[in-house]
mmCIF file of N, CA and C in Angstrom:
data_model
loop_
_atom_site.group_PDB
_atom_site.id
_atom_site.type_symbol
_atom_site.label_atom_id
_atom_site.label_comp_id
_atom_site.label_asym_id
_atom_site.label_seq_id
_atom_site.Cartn_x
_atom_site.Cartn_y
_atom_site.Cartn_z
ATOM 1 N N UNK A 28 81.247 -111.753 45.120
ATOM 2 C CA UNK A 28 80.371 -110.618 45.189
ATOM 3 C C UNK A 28 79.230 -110.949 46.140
ATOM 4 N N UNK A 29 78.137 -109.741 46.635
ATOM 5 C CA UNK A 29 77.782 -109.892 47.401
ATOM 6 C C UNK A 29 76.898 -109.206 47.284
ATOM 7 N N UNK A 30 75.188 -109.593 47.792
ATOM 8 C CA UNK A 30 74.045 -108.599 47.790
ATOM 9 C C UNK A 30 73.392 -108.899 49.406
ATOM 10 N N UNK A 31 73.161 -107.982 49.434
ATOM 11 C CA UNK A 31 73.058 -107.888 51.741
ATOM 12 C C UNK A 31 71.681 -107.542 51.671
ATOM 13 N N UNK A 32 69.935 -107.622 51.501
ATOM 14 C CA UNK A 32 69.028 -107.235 51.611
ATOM 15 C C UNK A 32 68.678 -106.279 50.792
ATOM 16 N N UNK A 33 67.584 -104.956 51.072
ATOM 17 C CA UNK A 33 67.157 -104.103 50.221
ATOM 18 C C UNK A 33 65.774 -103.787 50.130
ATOM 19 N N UNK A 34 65.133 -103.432 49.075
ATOM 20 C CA UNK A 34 63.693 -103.245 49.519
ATOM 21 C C UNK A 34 62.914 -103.892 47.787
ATOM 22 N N UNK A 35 62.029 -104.082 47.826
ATOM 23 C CA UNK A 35 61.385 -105.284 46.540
ATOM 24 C C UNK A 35 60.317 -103.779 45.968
ATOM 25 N N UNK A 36 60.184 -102.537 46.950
ATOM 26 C CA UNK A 36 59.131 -101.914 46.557
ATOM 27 C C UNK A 36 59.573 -100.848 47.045
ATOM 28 N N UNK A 37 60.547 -99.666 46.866
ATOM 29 C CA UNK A 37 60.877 -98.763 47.677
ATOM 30 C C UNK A 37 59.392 -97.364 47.944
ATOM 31 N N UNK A 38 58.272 -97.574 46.554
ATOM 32 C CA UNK A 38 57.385 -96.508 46.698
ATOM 33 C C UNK A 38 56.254 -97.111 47.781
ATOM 34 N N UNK A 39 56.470 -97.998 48.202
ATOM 35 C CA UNK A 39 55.258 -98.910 49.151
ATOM 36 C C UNK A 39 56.284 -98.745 50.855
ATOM 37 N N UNK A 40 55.760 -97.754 51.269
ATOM 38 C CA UNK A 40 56.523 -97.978 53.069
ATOM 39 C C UNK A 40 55.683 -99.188 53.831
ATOM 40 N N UNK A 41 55.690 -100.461 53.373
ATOM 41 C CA UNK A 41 55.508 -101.624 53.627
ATOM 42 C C UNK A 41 56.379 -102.348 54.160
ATOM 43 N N UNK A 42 56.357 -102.673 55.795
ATOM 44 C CA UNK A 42 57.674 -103.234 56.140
ATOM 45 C C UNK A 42 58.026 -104.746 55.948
ATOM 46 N N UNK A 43 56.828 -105.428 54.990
ATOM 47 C CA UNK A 43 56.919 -106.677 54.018
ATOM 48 C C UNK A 43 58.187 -106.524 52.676
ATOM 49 N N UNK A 44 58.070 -105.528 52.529
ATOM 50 C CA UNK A 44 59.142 -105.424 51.424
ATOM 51 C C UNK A 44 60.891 -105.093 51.311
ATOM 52 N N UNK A 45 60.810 -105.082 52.862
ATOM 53 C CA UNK A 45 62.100 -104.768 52.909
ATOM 54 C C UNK A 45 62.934 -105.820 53.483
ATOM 55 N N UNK A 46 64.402 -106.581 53.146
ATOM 56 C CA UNK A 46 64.701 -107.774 53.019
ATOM 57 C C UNK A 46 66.261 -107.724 53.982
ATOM 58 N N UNK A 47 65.922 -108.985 54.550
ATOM 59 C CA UNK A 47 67.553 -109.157 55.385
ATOM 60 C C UNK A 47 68.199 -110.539 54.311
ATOM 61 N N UNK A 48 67.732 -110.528 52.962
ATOM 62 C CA UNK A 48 68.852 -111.846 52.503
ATOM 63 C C UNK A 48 70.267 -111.480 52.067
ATOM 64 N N UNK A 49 70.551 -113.054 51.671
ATOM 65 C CA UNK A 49 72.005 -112.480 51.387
ATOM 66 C C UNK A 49 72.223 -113.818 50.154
ATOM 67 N N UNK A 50 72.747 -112.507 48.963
ATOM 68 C CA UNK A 50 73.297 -113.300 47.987
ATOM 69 C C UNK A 50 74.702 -113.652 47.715
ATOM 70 N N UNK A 51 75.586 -114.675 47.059
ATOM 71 C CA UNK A 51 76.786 -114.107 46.909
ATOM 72 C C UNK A 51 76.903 -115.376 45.385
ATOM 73 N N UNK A 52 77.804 -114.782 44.872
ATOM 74 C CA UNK A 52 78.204 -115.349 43.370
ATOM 75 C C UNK A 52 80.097 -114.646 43.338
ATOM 76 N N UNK A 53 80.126 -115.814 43.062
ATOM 77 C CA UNK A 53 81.984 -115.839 42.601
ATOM 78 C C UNK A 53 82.238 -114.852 41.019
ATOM 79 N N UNK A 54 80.980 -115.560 40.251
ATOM 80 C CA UNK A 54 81.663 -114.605 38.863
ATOM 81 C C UNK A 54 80.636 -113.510 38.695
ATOM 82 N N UNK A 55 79.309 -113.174 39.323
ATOM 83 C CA UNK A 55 78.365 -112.491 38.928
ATOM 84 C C UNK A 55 77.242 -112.855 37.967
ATOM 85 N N UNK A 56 77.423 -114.250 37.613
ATOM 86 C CA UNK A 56 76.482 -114.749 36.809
ATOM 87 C C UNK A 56 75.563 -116.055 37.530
ATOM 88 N N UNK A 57 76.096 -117.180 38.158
ATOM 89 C CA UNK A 57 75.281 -117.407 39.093
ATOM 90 C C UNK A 57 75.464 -117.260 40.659
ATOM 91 N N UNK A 58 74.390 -116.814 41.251
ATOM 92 C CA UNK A 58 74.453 -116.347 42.041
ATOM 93 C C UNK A 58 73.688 -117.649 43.399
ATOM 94 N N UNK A 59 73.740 -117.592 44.695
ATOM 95 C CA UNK A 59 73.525 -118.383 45.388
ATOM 96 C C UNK A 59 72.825 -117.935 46.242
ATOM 97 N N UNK A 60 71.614 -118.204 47.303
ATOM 98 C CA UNK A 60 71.053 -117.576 48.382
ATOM 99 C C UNK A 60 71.459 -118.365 49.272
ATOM 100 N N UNK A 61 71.632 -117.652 50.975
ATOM 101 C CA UNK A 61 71.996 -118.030 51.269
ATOM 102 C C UNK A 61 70.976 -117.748 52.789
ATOM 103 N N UNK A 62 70.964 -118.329 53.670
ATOM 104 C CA UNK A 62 69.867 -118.050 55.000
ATOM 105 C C UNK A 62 70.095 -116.417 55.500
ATOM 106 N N UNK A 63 68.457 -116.031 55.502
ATOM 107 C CA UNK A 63 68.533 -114.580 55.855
ATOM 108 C C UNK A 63 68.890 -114.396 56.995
ATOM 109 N N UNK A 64 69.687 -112.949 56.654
ATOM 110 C CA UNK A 64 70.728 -112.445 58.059
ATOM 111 C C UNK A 64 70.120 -112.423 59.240
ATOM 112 N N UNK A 65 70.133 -112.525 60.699
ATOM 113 C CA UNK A 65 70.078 -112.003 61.515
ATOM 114 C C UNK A 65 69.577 -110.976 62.139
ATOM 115 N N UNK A 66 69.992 -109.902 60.633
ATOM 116 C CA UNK A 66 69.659 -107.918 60.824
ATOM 117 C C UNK A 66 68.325 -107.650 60.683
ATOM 118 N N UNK A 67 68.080 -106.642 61.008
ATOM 119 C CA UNK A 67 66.463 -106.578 60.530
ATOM 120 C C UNK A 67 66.418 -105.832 59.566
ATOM 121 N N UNK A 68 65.779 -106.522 58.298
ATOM 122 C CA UNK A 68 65.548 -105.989 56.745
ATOM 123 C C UNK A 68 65.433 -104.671 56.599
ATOM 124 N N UNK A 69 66.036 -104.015 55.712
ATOM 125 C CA UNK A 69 66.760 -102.842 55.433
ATOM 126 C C UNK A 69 67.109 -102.497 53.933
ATOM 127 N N UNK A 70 67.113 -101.414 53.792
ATOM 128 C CA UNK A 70 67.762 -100.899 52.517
ATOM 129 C C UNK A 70 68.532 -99.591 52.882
ATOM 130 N N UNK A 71 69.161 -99.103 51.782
ATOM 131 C CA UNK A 71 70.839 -98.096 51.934
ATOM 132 C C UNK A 71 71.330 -98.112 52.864
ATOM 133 N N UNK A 72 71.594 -99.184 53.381
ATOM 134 C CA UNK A 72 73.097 -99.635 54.163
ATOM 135 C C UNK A 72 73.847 -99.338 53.234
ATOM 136 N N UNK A 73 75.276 -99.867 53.653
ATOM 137 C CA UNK A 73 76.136 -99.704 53.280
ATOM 138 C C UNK A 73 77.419 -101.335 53.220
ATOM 139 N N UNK A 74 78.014 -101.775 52.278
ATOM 140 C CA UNK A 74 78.206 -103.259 52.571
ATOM 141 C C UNK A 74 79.758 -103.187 51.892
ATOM 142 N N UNK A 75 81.024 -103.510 52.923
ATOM 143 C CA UNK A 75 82.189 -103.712 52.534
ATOM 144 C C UNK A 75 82.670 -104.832 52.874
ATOM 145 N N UNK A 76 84.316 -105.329 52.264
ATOM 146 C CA UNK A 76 84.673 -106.525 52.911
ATOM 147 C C UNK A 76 86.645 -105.660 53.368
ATOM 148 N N UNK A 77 86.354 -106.644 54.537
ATOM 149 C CA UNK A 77 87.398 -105.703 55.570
ATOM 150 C C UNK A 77 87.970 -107.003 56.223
ATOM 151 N N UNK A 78 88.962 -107.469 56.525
ATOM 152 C CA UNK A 78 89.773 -108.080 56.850
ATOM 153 C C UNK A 78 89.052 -109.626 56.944
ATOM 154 N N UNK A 79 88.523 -110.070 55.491
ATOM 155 C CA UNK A 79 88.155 -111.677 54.989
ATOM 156 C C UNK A 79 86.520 -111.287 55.606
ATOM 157 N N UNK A 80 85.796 -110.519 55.774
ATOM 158 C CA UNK A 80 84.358 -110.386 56.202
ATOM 159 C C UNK A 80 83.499 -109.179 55.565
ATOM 160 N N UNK A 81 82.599 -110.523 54.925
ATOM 161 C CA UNK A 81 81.523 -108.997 54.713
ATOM 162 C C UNK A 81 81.153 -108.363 55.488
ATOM 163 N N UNK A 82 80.848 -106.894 55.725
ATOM 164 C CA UNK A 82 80.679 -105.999 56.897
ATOM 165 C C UNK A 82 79.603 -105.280 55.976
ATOM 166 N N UNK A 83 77.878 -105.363 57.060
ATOM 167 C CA UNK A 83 76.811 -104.319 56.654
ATOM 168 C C UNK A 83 77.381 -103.687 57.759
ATOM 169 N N UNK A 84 76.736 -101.782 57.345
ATOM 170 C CA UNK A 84 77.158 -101.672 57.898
ATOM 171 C C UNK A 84 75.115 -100.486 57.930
ATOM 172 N N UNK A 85 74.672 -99.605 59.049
ATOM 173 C CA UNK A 85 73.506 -98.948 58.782
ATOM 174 C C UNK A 85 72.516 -99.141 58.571
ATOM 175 N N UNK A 86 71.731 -98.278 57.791
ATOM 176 C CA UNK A 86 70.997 -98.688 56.582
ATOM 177 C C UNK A 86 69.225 -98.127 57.400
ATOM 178 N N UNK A 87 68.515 -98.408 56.305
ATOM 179 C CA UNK A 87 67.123 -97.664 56.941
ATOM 180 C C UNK A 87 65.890 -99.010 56.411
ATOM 181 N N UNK A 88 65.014 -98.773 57.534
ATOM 182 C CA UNK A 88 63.644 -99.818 57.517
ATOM 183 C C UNK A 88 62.360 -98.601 57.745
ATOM 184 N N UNK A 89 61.454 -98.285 56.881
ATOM 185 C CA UNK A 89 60.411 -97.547 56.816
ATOM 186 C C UNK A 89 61.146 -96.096 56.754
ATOM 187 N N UNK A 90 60.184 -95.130 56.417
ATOM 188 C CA UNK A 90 61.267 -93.460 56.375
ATOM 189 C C UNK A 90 61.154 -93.517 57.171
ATOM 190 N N UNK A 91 61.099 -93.252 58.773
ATOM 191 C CA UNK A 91 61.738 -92.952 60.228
ATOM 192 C C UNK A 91 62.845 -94.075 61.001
ATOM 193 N N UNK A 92 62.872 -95.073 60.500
ATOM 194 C CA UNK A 92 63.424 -95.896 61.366
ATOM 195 C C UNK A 92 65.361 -96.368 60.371
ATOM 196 N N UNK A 93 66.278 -95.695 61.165
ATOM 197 C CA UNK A 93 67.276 -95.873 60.359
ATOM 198 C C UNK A 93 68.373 -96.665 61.846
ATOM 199 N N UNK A 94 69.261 -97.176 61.128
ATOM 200 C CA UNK A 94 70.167 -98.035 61.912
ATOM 201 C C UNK A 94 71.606 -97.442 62.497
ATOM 202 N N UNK A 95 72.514 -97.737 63.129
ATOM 203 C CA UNK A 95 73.751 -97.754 63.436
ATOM 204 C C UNK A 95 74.689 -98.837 63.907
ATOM 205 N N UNK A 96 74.182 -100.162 63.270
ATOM 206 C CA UNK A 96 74.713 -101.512 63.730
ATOM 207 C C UNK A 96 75.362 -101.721 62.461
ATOM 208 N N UNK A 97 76.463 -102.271 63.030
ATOM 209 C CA UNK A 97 77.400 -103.104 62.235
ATOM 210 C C UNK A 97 77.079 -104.708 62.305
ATOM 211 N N UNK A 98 77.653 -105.411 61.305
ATOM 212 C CA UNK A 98 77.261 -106.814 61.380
ATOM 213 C C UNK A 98 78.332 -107.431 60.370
ATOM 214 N N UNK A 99 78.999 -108.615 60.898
ATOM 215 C CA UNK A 99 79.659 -108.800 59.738
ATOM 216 C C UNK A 99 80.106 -110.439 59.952
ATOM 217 N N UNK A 100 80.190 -110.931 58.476
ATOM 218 C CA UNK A 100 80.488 -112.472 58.805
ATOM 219 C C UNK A 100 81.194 -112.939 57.534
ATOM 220 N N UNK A 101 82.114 -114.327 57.871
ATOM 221 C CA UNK A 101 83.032 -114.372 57.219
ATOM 222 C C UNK A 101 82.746 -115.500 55.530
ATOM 223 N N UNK A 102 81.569 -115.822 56.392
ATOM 224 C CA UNK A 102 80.910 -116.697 55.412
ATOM 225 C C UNK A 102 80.016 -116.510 53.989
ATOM 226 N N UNK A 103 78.987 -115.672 54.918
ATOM 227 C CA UNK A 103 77.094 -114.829 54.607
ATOM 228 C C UNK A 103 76.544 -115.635 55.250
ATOM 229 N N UNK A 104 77.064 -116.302 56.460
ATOM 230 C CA UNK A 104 75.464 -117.570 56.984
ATOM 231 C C UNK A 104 75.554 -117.133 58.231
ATOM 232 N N UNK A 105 76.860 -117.321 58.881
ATOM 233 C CA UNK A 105 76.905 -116.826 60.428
ATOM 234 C C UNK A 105 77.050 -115.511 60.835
ATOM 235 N N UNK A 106 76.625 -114.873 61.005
ATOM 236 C CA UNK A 106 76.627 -113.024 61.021
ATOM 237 C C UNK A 106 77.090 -112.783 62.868
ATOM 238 N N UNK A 107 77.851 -112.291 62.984
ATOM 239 C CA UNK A 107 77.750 -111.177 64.414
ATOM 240 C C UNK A 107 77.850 -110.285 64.123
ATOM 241 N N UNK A 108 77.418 -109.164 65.344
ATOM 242 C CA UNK A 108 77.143 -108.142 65.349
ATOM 243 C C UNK A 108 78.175 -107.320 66.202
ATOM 244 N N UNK A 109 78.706 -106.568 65.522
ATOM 245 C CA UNK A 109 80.160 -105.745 66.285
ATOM 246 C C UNK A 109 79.355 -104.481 67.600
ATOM 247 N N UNK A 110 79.757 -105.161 68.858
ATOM 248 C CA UNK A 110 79.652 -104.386 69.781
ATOM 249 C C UNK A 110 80.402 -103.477 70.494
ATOM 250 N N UNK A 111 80.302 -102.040 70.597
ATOM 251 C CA UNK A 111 80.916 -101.152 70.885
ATOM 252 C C UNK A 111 80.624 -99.952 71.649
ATOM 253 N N UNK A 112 81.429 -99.236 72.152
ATOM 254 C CA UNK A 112 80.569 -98.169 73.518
ATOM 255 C C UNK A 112 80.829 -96.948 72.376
ATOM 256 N N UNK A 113 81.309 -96.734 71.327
ATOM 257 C CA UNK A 113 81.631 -95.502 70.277
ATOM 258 C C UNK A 113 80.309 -95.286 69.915
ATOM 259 N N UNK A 114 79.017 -94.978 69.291
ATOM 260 C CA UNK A 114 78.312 -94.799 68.417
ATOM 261 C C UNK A 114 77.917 -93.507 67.480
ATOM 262 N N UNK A 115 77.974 -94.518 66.644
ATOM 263 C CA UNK A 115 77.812 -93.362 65.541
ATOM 264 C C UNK A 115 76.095 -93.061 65.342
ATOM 265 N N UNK A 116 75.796 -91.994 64.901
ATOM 266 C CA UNK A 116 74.959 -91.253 64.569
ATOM 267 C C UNK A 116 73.862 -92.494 63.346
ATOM 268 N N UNK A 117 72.762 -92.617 63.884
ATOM 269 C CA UNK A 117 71.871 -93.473 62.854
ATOM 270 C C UNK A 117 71.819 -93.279 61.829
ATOM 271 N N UNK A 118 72.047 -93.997 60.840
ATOM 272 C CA UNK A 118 72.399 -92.844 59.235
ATOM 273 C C UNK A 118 71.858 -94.327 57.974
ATOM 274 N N UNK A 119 71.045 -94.169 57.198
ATOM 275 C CA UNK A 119 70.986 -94.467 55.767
ATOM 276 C C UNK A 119 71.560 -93.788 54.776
ATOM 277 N N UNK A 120 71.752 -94.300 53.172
ATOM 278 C CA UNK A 120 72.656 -93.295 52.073
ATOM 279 C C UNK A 120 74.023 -92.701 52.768
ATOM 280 N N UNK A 121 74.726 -93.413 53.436
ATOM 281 C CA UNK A 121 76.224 -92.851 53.696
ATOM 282 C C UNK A 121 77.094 -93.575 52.779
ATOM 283 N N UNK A 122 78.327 -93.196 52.527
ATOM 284 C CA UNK A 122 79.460 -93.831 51.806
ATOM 285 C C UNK A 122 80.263 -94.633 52.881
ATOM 286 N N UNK A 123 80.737 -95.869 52.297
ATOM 287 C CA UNK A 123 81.156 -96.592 53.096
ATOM 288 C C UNK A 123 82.640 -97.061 51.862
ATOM 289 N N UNK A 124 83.906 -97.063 52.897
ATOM 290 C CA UNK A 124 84.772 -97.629 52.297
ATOM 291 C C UNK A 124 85.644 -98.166 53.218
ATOM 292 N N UNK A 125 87.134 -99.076 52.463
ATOM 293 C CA UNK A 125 88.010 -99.605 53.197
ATOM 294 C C UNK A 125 89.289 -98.723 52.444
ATOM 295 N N UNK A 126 90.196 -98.348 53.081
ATOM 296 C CA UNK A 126 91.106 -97.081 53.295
ATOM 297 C C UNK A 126 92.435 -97.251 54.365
ATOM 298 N N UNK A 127 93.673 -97.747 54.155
ATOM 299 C CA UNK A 127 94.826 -97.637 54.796
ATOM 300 C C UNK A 127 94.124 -98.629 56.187
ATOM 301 N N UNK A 128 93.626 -99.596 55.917
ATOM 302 C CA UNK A 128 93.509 -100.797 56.851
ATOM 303 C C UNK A 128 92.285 -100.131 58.241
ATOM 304 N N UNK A 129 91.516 -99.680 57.049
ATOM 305 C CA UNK A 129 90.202 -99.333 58.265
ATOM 306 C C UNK A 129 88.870 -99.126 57.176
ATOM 307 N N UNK A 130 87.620 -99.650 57.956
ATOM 308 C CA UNK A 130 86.267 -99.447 57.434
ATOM 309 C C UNK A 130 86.244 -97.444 57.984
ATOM 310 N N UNK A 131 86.163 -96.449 56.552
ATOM 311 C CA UNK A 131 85.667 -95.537 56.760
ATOM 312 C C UNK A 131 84.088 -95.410 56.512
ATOM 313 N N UNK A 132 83.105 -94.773 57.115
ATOM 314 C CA UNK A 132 82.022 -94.397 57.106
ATOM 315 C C UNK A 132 81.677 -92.741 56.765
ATOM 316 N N UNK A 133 81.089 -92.358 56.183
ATOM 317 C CA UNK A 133 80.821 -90.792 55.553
ATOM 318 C C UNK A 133 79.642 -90.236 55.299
ATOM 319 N N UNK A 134 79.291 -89.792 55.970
ATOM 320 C CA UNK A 134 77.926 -88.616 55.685
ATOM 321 C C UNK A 134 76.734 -89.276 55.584
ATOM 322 N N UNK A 135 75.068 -89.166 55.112
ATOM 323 C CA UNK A 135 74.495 -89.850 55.103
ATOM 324 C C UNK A 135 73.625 -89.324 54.998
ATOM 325 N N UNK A 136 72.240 -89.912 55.454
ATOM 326 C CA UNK A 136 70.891 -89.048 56.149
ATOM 327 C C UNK A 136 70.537 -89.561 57.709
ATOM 328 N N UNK A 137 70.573 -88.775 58.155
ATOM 329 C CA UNK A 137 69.921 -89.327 59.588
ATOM 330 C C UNK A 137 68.660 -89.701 59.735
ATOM 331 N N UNK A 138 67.847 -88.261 59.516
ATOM 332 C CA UNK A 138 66.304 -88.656 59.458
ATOM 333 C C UNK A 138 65.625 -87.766 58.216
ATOM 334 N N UNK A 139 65.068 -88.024 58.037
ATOM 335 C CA UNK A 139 64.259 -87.632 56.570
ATOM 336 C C UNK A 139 64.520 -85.912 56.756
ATOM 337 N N UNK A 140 65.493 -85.577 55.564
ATOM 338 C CA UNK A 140 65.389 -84.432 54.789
ATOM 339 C C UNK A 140 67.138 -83.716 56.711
ATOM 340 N N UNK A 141 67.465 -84.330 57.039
ATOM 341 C CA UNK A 141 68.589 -84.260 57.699
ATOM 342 C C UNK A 141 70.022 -85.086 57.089
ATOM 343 N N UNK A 142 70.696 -84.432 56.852
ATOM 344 C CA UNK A 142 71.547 -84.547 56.123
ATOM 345 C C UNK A 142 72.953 -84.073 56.985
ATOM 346 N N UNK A 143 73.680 -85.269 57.427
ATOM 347 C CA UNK A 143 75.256 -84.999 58.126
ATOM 348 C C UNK A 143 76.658 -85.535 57.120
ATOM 349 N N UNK A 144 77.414 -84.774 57.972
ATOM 350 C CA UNK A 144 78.874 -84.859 57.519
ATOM 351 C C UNK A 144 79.664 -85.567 57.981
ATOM 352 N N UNK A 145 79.452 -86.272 58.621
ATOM 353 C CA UNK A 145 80.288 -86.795 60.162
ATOM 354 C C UNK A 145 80.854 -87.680 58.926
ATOM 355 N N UNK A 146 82.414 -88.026 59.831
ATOM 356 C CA UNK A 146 83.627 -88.810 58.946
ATOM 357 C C UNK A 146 83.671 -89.950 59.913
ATOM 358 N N UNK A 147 83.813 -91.258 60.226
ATOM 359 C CA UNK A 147 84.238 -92.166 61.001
ATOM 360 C C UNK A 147 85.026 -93.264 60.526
ATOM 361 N N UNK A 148 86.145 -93.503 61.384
ATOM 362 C CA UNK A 148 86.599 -94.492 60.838
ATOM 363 C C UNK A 148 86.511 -95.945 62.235
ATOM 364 N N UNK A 149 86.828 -97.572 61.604
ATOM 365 C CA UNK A 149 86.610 -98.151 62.721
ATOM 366 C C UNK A 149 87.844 -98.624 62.549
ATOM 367 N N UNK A 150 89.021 -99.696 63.021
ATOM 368 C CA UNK A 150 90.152 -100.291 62.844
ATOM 369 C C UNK A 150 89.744 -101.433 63.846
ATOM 370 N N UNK A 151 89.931 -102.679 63.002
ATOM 371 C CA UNK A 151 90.236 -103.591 63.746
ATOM 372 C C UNK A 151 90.836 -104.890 63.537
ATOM 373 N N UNK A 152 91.665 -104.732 65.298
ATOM 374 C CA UNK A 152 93.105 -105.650 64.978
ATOM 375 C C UNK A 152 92.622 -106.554 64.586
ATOM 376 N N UNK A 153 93.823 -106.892 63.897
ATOM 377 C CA UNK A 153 93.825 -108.894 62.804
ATOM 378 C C UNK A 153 93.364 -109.564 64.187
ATOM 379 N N UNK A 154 93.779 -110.003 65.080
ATOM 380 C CA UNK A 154 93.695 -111.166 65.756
ATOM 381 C C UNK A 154 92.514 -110.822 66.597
ATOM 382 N N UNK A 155 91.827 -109.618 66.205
ATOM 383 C CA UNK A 155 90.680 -109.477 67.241
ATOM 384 C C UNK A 155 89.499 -110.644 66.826
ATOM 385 N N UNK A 156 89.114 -111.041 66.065
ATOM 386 C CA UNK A 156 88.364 -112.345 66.202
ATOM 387 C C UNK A 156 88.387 -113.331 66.660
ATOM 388 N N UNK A 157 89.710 -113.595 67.235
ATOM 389 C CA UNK A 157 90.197 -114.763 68.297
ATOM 390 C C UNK A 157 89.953 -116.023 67.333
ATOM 391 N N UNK A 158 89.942 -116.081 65.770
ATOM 392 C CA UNK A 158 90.165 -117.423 65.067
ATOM 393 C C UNK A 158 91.209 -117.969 64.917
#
């Protein structure tokens, strides 16, 4: 299991409170920290595991500032960041799933009190990591 950042104070728009760590625990009872991500601290992302990698995926830092980066690593220590010429629409609170061998992405908020529908899916080949 797996906890990807979040916010320590969601009623405080304090950009001290919002977190890039990363937890992970095998049974859910102890749990391990592990060196903070890479991403810049965030809450309602969205966080799946898709072909052996946790994948963040969004997510929002202060009410105006929301994301469209993917990031994903096979560990929780070494993170890259999936680069692509597609982009999707900046979105916090979307649904995120894995579905017939693809990360789907679904609806969300864009910017405060904007609210989309957009469906996306990403696919990617097994051997595209070149491990």
């Amino acid at each position: 299991m797996w906890i990807l950042g979040g916010n320590e104070n969601y009623f405080a728009d304090d950009p001290s409170f919002y977190r890039n760590d990363v937890w992970s625990s095998a049974d859910g009872v102890a749990w391990t920290r592990l060196p903070d991500a890479p991403w810049k601290p965030r809450l309602w992302h969205s966080a799946v595991v898709y072909r052996d990698r946790i994948w963040g995926l969004g997510g929002n830092q202060s009410r105006t500032a929301d994301f469209n980066d993917a990031w994903y690593s096979k560990d929780g220590i070494a993170w890259k960041q999936l680069k692509s010429k597609i982009v999707w629409k900046k979105r916090h609170e979307h649904s995120t799933w894995v579905h017939q061998d693809r990360i789907w992405i679904c609806g969300g908020t864009a910017e405060p009190g904007h609210l989309n529908n957009e469906v996306w899916s990403l696919f990617v080949p097994p051997d595209w990591f070149g491990e």
